[in-house]
PDB file of C-alpha atoms in Angstrom:
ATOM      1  CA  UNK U   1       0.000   0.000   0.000  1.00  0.00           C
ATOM      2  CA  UNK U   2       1.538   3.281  -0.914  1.00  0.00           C
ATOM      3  CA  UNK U   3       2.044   5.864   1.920  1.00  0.00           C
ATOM      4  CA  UNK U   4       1.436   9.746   1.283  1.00  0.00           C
ATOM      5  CA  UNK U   5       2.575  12.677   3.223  1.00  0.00           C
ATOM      6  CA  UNK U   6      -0.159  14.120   5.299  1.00  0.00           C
ATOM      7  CA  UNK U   7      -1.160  16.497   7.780  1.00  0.00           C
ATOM      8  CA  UNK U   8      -1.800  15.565  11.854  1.00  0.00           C
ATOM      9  CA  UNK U   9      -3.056  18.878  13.677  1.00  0.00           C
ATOM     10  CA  UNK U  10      -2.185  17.047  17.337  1.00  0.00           C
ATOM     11  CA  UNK U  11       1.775  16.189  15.870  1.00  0.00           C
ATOM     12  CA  UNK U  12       3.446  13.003  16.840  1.00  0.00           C
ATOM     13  CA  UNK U  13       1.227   9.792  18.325  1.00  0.00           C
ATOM     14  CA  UNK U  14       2.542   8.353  21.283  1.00  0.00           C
ATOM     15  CA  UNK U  15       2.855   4.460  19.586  1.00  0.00           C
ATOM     16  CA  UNK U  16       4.829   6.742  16.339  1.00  0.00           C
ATOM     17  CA  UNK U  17       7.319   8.407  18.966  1.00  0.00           C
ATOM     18  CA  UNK U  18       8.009   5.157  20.619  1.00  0.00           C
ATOM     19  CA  UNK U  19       8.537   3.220  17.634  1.00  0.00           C
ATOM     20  CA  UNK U  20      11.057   5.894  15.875  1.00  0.00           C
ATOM     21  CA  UNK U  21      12.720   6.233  19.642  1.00  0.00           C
ATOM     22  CA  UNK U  22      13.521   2.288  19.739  1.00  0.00           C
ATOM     23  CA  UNK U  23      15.036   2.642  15.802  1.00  0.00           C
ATOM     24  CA  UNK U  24      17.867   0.955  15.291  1.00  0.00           C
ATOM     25  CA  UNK U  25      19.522   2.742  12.886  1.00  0.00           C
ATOM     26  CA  UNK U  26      18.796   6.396  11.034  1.00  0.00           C
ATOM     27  CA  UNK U  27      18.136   4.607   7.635  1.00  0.00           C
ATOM     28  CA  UNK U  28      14.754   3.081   9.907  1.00  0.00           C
ATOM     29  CA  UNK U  29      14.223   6.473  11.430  1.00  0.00           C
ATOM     30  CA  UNK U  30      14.049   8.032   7.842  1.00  0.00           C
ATOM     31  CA  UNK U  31      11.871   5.380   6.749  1.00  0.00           C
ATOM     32  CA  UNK U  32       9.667   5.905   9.507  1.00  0.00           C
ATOM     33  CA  UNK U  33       9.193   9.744   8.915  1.00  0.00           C
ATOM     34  CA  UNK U  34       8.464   9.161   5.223  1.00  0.00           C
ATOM     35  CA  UNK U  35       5.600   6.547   6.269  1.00  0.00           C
ATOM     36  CA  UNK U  36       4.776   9.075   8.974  1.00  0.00           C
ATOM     37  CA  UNK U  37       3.734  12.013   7.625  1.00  0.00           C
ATOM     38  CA  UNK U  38       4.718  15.746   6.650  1.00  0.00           C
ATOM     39  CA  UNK U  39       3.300  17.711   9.798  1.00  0.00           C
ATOM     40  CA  UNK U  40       5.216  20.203  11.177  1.00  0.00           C
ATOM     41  CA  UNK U  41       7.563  17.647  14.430  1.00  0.00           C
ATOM     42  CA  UNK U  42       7.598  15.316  11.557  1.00  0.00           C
ATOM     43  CA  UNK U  43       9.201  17.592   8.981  1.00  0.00           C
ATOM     44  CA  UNK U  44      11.428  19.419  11.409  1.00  0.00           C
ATOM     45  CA  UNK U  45      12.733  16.188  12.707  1.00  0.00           C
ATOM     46  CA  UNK U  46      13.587  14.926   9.398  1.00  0.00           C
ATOM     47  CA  UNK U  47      15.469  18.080   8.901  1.00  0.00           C
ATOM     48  CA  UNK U  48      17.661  17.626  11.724  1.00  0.00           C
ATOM     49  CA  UNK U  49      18.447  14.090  11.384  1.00  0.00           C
ATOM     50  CA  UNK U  50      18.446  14.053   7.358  1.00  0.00           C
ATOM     51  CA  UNK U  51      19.580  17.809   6.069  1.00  0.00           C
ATOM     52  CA  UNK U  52      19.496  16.536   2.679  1.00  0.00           C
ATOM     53  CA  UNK U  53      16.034  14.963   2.719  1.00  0.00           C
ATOM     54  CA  UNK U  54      14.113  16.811   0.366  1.00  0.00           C
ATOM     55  CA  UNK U  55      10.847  18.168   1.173  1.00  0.00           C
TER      56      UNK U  55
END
């Protein structure tokens, strides 16, 4: 099933911050972010861990 960036008003779910926290690796992290969502913690943590991520 294909994932698309989208919008959560209330930011990061508790069960999403766990998960990424217990990541193994920043390769899983990015992963995680792109299956995520674009909100604004997402998109600002993706910045910081991956400057080169594209938008």
């Amino acid at each position: 099933m294909d994932r698309y960036p989208f919008f959560r008003p209330d930011g990061w779910i508790k069960s999403e911050l766990h998960d990424f926290n217990r990541a193994v690796s920043d390769e899983e992290r990015r992963l995680m972010l792109l299956n995520f969502g674009y909100d604004e913690p997402h998109k600002e943590e993706a910045h910081r861990l991956f400057p080169d991520m594209p938008d």
